[in-house]
Tab-separated table of C-alpha atoms in Angstrom:
chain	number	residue	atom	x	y	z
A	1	UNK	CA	-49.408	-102.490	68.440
A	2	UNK	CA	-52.191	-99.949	67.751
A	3	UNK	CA	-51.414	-97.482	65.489
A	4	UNK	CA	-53.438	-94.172	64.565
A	5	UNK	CA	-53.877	-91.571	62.074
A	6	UNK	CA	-55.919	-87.955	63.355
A	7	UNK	CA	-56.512	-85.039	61.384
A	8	UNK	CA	-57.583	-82.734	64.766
A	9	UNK	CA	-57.569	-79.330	62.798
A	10	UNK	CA	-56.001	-77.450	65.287
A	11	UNK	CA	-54.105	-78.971	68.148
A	12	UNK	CA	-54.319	-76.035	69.824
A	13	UNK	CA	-58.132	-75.935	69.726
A	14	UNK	CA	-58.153	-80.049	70.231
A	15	UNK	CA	-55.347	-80.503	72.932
A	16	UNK	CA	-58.436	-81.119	75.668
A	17	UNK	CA	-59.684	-83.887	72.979
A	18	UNK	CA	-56.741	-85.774	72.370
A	19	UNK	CA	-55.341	-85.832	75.690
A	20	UNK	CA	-58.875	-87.540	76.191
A	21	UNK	CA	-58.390	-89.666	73.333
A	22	UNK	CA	-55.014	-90.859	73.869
A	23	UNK	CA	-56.240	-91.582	77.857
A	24	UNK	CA	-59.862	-93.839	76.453
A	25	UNK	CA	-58.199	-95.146	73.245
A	26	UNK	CA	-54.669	-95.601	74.181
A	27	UNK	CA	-52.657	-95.649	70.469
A	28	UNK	CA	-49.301	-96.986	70.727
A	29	UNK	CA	-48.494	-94.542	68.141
A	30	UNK	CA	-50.769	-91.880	66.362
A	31	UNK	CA	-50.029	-89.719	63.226
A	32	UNK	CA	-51.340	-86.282	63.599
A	33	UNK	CA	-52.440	-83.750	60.473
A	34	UNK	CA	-53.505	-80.567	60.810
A	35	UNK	CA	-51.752	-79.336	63.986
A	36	UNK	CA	-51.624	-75.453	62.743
A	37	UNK	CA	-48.561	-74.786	64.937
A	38	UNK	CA	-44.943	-73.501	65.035
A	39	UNK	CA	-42.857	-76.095	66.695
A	40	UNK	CA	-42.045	-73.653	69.594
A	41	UNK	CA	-45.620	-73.505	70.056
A	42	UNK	CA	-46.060	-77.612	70.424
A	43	UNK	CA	-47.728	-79.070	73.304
A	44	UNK	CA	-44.984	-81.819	73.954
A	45	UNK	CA	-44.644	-81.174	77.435
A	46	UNK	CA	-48.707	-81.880	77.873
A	47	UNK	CA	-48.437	-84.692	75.993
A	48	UNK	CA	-45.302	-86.083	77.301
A	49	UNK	CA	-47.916	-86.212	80.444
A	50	UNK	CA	-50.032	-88.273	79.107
A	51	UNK	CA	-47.503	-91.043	78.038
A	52	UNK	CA	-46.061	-89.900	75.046
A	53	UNK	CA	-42.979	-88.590	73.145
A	54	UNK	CA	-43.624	-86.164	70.321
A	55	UNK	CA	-41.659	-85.138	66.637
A	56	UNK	CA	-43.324	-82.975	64.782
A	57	UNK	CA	-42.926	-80.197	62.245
A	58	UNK	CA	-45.479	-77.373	62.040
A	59	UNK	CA	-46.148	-73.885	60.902
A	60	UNK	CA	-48.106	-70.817	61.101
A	61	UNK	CA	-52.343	-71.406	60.796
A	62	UNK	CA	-51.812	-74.202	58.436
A	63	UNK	CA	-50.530	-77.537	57.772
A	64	UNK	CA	-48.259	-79.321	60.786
A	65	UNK	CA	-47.616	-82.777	60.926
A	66	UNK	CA	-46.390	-85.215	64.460
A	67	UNK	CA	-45.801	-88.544	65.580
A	68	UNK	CA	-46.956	-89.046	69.261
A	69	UNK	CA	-45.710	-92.805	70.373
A	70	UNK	CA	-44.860	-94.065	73.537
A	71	UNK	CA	-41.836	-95.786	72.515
A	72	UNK	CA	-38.608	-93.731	71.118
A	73	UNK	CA	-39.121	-92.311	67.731
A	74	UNK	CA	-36.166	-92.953	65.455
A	75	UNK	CA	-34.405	-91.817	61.945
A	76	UNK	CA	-36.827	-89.056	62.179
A	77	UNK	CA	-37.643	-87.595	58.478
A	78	UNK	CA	-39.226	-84.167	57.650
A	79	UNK	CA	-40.353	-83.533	54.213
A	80	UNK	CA	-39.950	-85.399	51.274
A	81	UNK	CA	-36.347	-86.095	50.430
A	82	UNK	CA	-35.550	-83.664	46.961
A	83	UNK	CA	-38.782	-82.048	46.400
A	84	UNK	CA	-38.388	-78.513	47.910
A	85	UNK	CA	-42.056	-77.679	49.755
A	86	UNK	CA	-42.404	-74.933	52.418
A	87	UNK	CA	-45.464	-76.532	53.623
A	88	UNK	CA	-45.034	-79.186	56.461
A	89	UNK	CA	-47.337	-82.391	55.207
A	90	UNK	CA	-44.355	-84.864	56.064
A	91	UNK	CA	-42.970	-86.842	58.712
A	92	UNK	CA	-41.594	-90.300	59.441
A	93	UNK	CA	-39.992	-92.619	62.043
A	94	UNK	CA	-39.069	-95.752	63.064
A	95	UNK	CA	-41.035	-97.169	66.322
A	96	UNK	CA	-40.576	-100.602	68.017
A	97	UNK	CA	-39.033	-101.341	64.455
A	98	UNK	CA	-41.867	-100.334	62.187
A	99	UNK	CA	-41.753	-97.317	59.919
A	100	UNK	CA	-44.330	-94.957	60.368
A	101	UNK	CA	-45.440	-92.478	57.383
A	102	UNK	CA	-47.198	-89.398	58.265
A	103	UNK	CA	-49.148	-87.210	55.651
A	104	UNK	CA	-51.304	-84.685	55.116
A	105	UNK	CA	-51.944	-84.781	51.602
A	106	UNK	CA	-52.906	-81.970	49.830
A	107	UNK	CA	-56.304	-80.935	49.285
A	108	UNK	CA	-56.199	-79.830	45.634
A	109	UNK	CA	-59.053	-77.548	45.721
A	110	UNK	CA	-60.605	-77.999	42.738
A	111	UNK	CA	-60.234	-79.866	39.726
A	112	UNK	CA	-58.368	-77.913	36.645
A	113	UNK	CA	-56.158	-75.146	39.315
A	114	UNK	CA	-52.946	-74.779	40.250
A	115	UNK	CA	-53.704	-76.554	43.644
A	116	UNK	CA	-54.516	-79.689	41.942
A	117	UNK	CA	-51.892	-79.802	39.596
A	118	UNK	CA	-49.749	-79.112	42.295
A	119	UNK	CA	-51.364	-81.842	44.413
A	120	UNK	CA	-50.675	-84.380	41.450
A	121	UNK	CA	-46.822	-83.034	41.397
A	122	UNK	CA	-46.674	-83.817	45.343
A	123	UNK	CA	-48.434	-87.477	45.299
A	124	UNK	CA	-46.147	-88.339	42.205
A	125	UNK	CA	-42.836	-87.093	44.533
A	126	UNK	CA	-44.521	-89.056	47.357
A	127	UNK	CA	-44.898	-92.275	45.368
A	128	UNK	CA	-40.526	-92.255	44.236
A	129	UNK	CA	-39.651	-91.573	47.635
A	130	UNK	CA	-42.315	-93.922	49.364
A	131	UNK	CA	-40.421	-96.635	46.797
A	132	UNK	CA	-37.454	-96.017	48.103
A	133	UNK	CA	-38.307	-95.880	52.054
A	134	UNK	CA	-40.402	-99.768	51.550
A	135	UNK	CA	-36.453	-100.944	50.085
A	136	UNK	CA	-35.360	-99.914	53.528
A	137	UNK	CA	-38.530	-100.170	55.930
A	138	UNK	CA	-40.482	-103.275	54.224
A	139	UNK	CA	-42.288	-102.902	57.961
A	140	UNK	CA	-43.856	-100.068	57.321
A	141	UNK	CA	-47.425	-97.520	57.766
A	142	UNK	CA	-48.090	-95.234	55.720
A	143	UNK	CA	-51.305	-93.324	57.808
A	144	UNK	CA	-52.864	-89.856	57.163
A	145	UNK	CA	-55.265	-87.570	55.619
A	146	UNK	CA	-55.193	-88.508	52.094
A	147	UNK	CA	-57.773	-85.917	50.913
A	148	UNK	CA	-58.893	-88.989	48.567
A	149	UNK	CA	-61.458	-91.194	49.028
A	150	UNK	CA	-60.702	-94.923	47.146
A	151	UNK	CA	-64.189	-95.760	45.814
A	152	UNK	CA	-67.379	-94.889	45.376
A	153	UNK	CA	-68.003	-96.818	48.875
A	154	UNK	CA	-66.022	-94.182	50.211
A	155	UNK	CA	-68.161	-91.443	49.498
A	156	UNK	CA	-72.361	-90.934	51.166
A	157	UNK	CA	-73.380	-89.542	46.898
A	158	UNK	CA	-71.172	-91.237	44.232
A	159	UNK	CA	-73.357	-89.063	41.789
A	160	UNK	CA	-71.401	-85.688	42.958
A	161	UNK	CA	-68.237	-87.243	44.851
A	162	UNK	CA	-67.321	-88.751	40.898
A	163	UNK	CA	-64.375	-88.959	39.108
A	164	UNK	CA	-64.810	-84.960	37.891
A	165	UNK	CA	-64.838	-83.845	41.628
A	166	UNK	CA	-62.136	-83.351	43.730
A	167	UNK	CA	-60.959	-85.970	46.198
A	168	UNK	CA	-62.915	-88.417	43.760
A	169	UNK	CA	-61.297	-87.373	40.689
A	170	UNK	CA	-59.968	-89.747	38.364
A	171	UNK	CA	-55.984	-88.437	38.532
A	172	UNK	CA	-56.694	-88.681	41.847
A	173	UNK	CA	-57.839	-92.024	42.253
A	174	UNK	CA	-54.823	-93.294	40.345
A	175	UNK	CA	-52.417	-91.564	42.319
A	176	UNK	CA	-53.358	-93.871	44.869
A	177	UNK	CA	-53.842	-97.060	43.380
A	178	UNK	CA	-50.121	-96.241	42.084
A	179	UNK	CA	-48.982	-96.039	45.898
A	180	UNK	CA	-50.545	-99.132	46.542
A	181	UNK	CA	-49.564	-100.686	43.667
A	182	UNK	CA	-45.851	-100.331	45.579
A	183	UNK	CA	-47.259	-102.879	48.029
A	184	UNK	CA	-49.286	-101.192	50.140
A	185	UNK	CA	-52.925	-102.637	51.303
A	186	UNK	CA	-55.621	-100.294	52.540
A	187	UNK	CA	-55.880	-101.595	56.172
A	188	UNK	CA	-59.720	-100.641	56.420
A	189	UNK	CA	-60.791	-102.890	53.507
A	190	UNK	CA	-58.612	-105.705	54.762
A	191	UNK	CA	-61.700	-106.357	57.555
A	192	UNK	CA	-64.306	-104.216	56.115
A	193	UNK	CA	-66.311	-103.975	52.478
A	194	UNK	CA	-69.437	-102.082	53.656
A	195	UNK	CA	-69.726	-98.772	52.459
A	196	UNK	CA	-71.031	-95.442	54.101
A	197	UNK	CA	-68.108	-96.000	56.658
A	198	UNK	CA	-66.713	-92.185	57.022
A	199	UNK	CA	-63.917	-90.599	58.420
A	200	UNK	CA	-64.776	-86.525	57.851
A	201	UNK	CA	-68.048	-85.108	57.501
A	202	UNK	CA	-68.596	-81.431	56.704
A	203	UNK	CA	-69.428	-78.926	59.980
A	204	UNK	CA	-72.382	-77.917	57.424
A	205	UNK	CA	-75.450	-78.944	56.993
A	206	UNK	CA	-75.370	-81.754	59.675
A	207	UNK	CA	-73.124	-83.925	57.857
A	208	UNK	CA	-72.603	-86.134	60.596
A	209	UNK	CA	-75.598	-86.466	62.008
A	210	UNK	CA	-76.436	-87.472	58.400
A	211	UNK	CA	-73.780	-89.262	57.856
A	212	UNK	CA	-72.995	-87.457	54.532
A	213	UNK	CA	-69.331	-88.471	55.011
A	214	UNK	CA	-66.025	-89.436	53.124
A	215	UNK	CA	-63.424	-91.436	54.118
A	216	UNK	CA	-60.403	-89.790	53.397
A	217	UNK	CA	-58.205	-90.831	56.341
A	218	UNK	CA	-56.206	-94.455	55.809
A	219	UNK	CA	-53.719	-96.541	56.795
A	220	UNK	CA	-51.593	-98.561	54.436
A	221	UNK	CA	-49.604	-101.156	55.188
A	222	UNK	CA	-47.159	-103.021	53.481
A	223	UNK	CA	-47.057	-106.957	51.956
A	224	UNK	CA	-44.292	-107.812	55.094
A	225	UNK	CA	-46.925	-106.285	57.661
A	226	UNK	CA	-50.272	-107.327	56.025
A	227	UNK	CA	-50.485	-110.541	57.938
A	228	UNK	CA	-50.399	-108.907	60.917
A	229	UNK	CA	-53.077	-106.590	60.515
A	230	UNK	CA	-55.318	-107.851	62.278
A	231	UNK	CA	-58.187	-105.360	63.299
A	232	UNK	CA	-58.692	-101.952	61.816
A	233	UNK	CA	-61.297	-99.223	62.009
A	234	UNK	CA	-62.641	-95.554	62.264
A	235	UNK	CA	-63.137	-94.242	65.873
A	236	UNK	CA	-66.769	-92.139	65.578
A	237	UNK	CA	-66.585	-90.944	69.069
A	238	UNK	CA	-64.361	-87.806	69.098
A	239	UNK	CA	-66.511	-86.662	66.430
A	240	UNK	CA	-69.591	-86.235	68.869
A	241	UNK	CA	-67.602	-84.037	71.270
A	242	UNK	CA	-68.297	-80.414	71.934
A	243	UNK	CA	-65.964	-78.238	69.247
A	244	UNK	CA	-65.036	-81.462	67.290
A	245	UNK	CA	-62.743	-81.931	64.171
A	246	UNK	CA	-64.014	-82.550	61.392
A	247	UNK	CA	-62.182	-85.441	60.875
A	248	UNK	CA	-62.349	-88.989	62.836
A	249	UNK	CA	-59.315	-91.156	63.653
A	250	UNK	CA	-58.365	-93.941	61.440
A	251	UNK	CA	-56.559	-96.934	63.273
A	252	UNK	CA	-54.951	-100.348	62.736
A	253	UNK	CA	-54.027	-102.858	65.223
A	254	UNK	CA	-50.935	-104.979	64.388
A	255	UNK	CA	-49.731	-108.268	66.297
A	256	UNK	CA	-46.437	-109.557	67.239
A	257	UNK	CA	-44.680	-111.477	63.663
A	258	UNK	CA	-45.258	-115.195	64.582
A	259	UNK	CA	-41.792	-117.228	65.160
């Protein structure tokens, strides 16, 4: 079971990519940030085309989460459960009985503003209700944009991307070690320890041709599916297409429990 995570920023501008994607790559299921549409406005029919069913909840210019598997999605969630949020950074479901967790965490900004305090607030709700999903799912994914990068491995200059900067910051970074601490294992660093292995790179200043890159966008899994995690990895490729996001996707590829 291959399972994705692709911040396109803007489906509407990336529909020719991921259609192209999905077709070379084929995900079993993929977690999509950034799609920057109302849901009337979804391309499910296109994608339904290619081989795959579609939940998602969007809005206007920003934001806009989906699943895209090509099993049935079930117990579909929007949102975090009791933390009232009119932006749409949330989805999960059930597929070919493992959970899947779809976020777009919130950038923050900058260090010291509303936007990171507010970012802190949202991680802390998503940590209580991720506790409560893992007594229900232990099978479960938790994929996205996390708009924080683990280490300094993570990051091409650990002198500026440090623990005063945003999506390096120390809160930050202890956000996330609190989510894993739930049971959770970065699926990338199961396989992989090298660093300068990115998953965004700024349109600016030829980032990627530089490779002056974070990686940002991760898969956890959790103890009951660690075992089967058997291959995991960043997919460069899209990046080098005309009119790319700025993002790469971020997969895992789980096998069948043993007997």
């Amino acid at each position: 079971m291959k399972i994705a995570s692709w911040n396109v920023n803007s489906l509407n501008v990336r529909l020719p990519h991921l259609q192209q994607w999905l077709g070379t790559f084929a995900p079993d299921v993929v977690g999509i940030q950034e799609t920057k549409l109302e849901d009337h406005k979804f391309p499910d029919a296109a994608l339904a085309a290619a081989g795959y069913r579609s939940v998602f909840c969007g809005q206007k210019t920003y934001n806009g989460v989906a699943i895209l598997s090509r099993s049935l999605a079930l117990d579909v969630q929007m949102g975090i459960p009791g933390f009232d949020d009119v932006q749409q950074r949330v989805i999960a479901a059930t597929v070919d009985g493992v959970r899947i967790v779809n976020l777009y965490v919130v950038n923050g900004q900058d260090v010291d503003t509303d936007k990171y305090a507010y970012k802190l607030r949202w991680l802390a709700a998503v940590h209580d209700w991720l506790a409560q999903e893992l007594q229900k799912y232990p099978q479960l994914v938790v994929l996205g944009d996390f708009n924080i990068a683990p280490d300094a491995r993570d990051v091409h200059d650990p002198s500026v991307w440090n623990e005063h900067h945003i999506l390096t910051s120390t809160a930050e970074r202890a956000a996330l070690e609190k989510l894993l601490a739930l049971g959770l294992h970065d699926a990338f660093r199961l396989h992989h320890d090298d660093a300068e292995q990115f998953s965004w790179w700024d349109y600016r200043q030829a980032g990627f041709r530089r490779n002056l890159g974070l990686r940002i966008d991760l898969t956890l899994v959790s103890d009951a599916l660690r075992a089967r995690a058997v291959e995991s990895g960043i997919d460069r490729e899209p990046r080098t297409w005309e009119r790319p996001s700025d993002h790469a996707p971020a997969w895992v590829r789980l096998v069948e429990a043993s007997a």
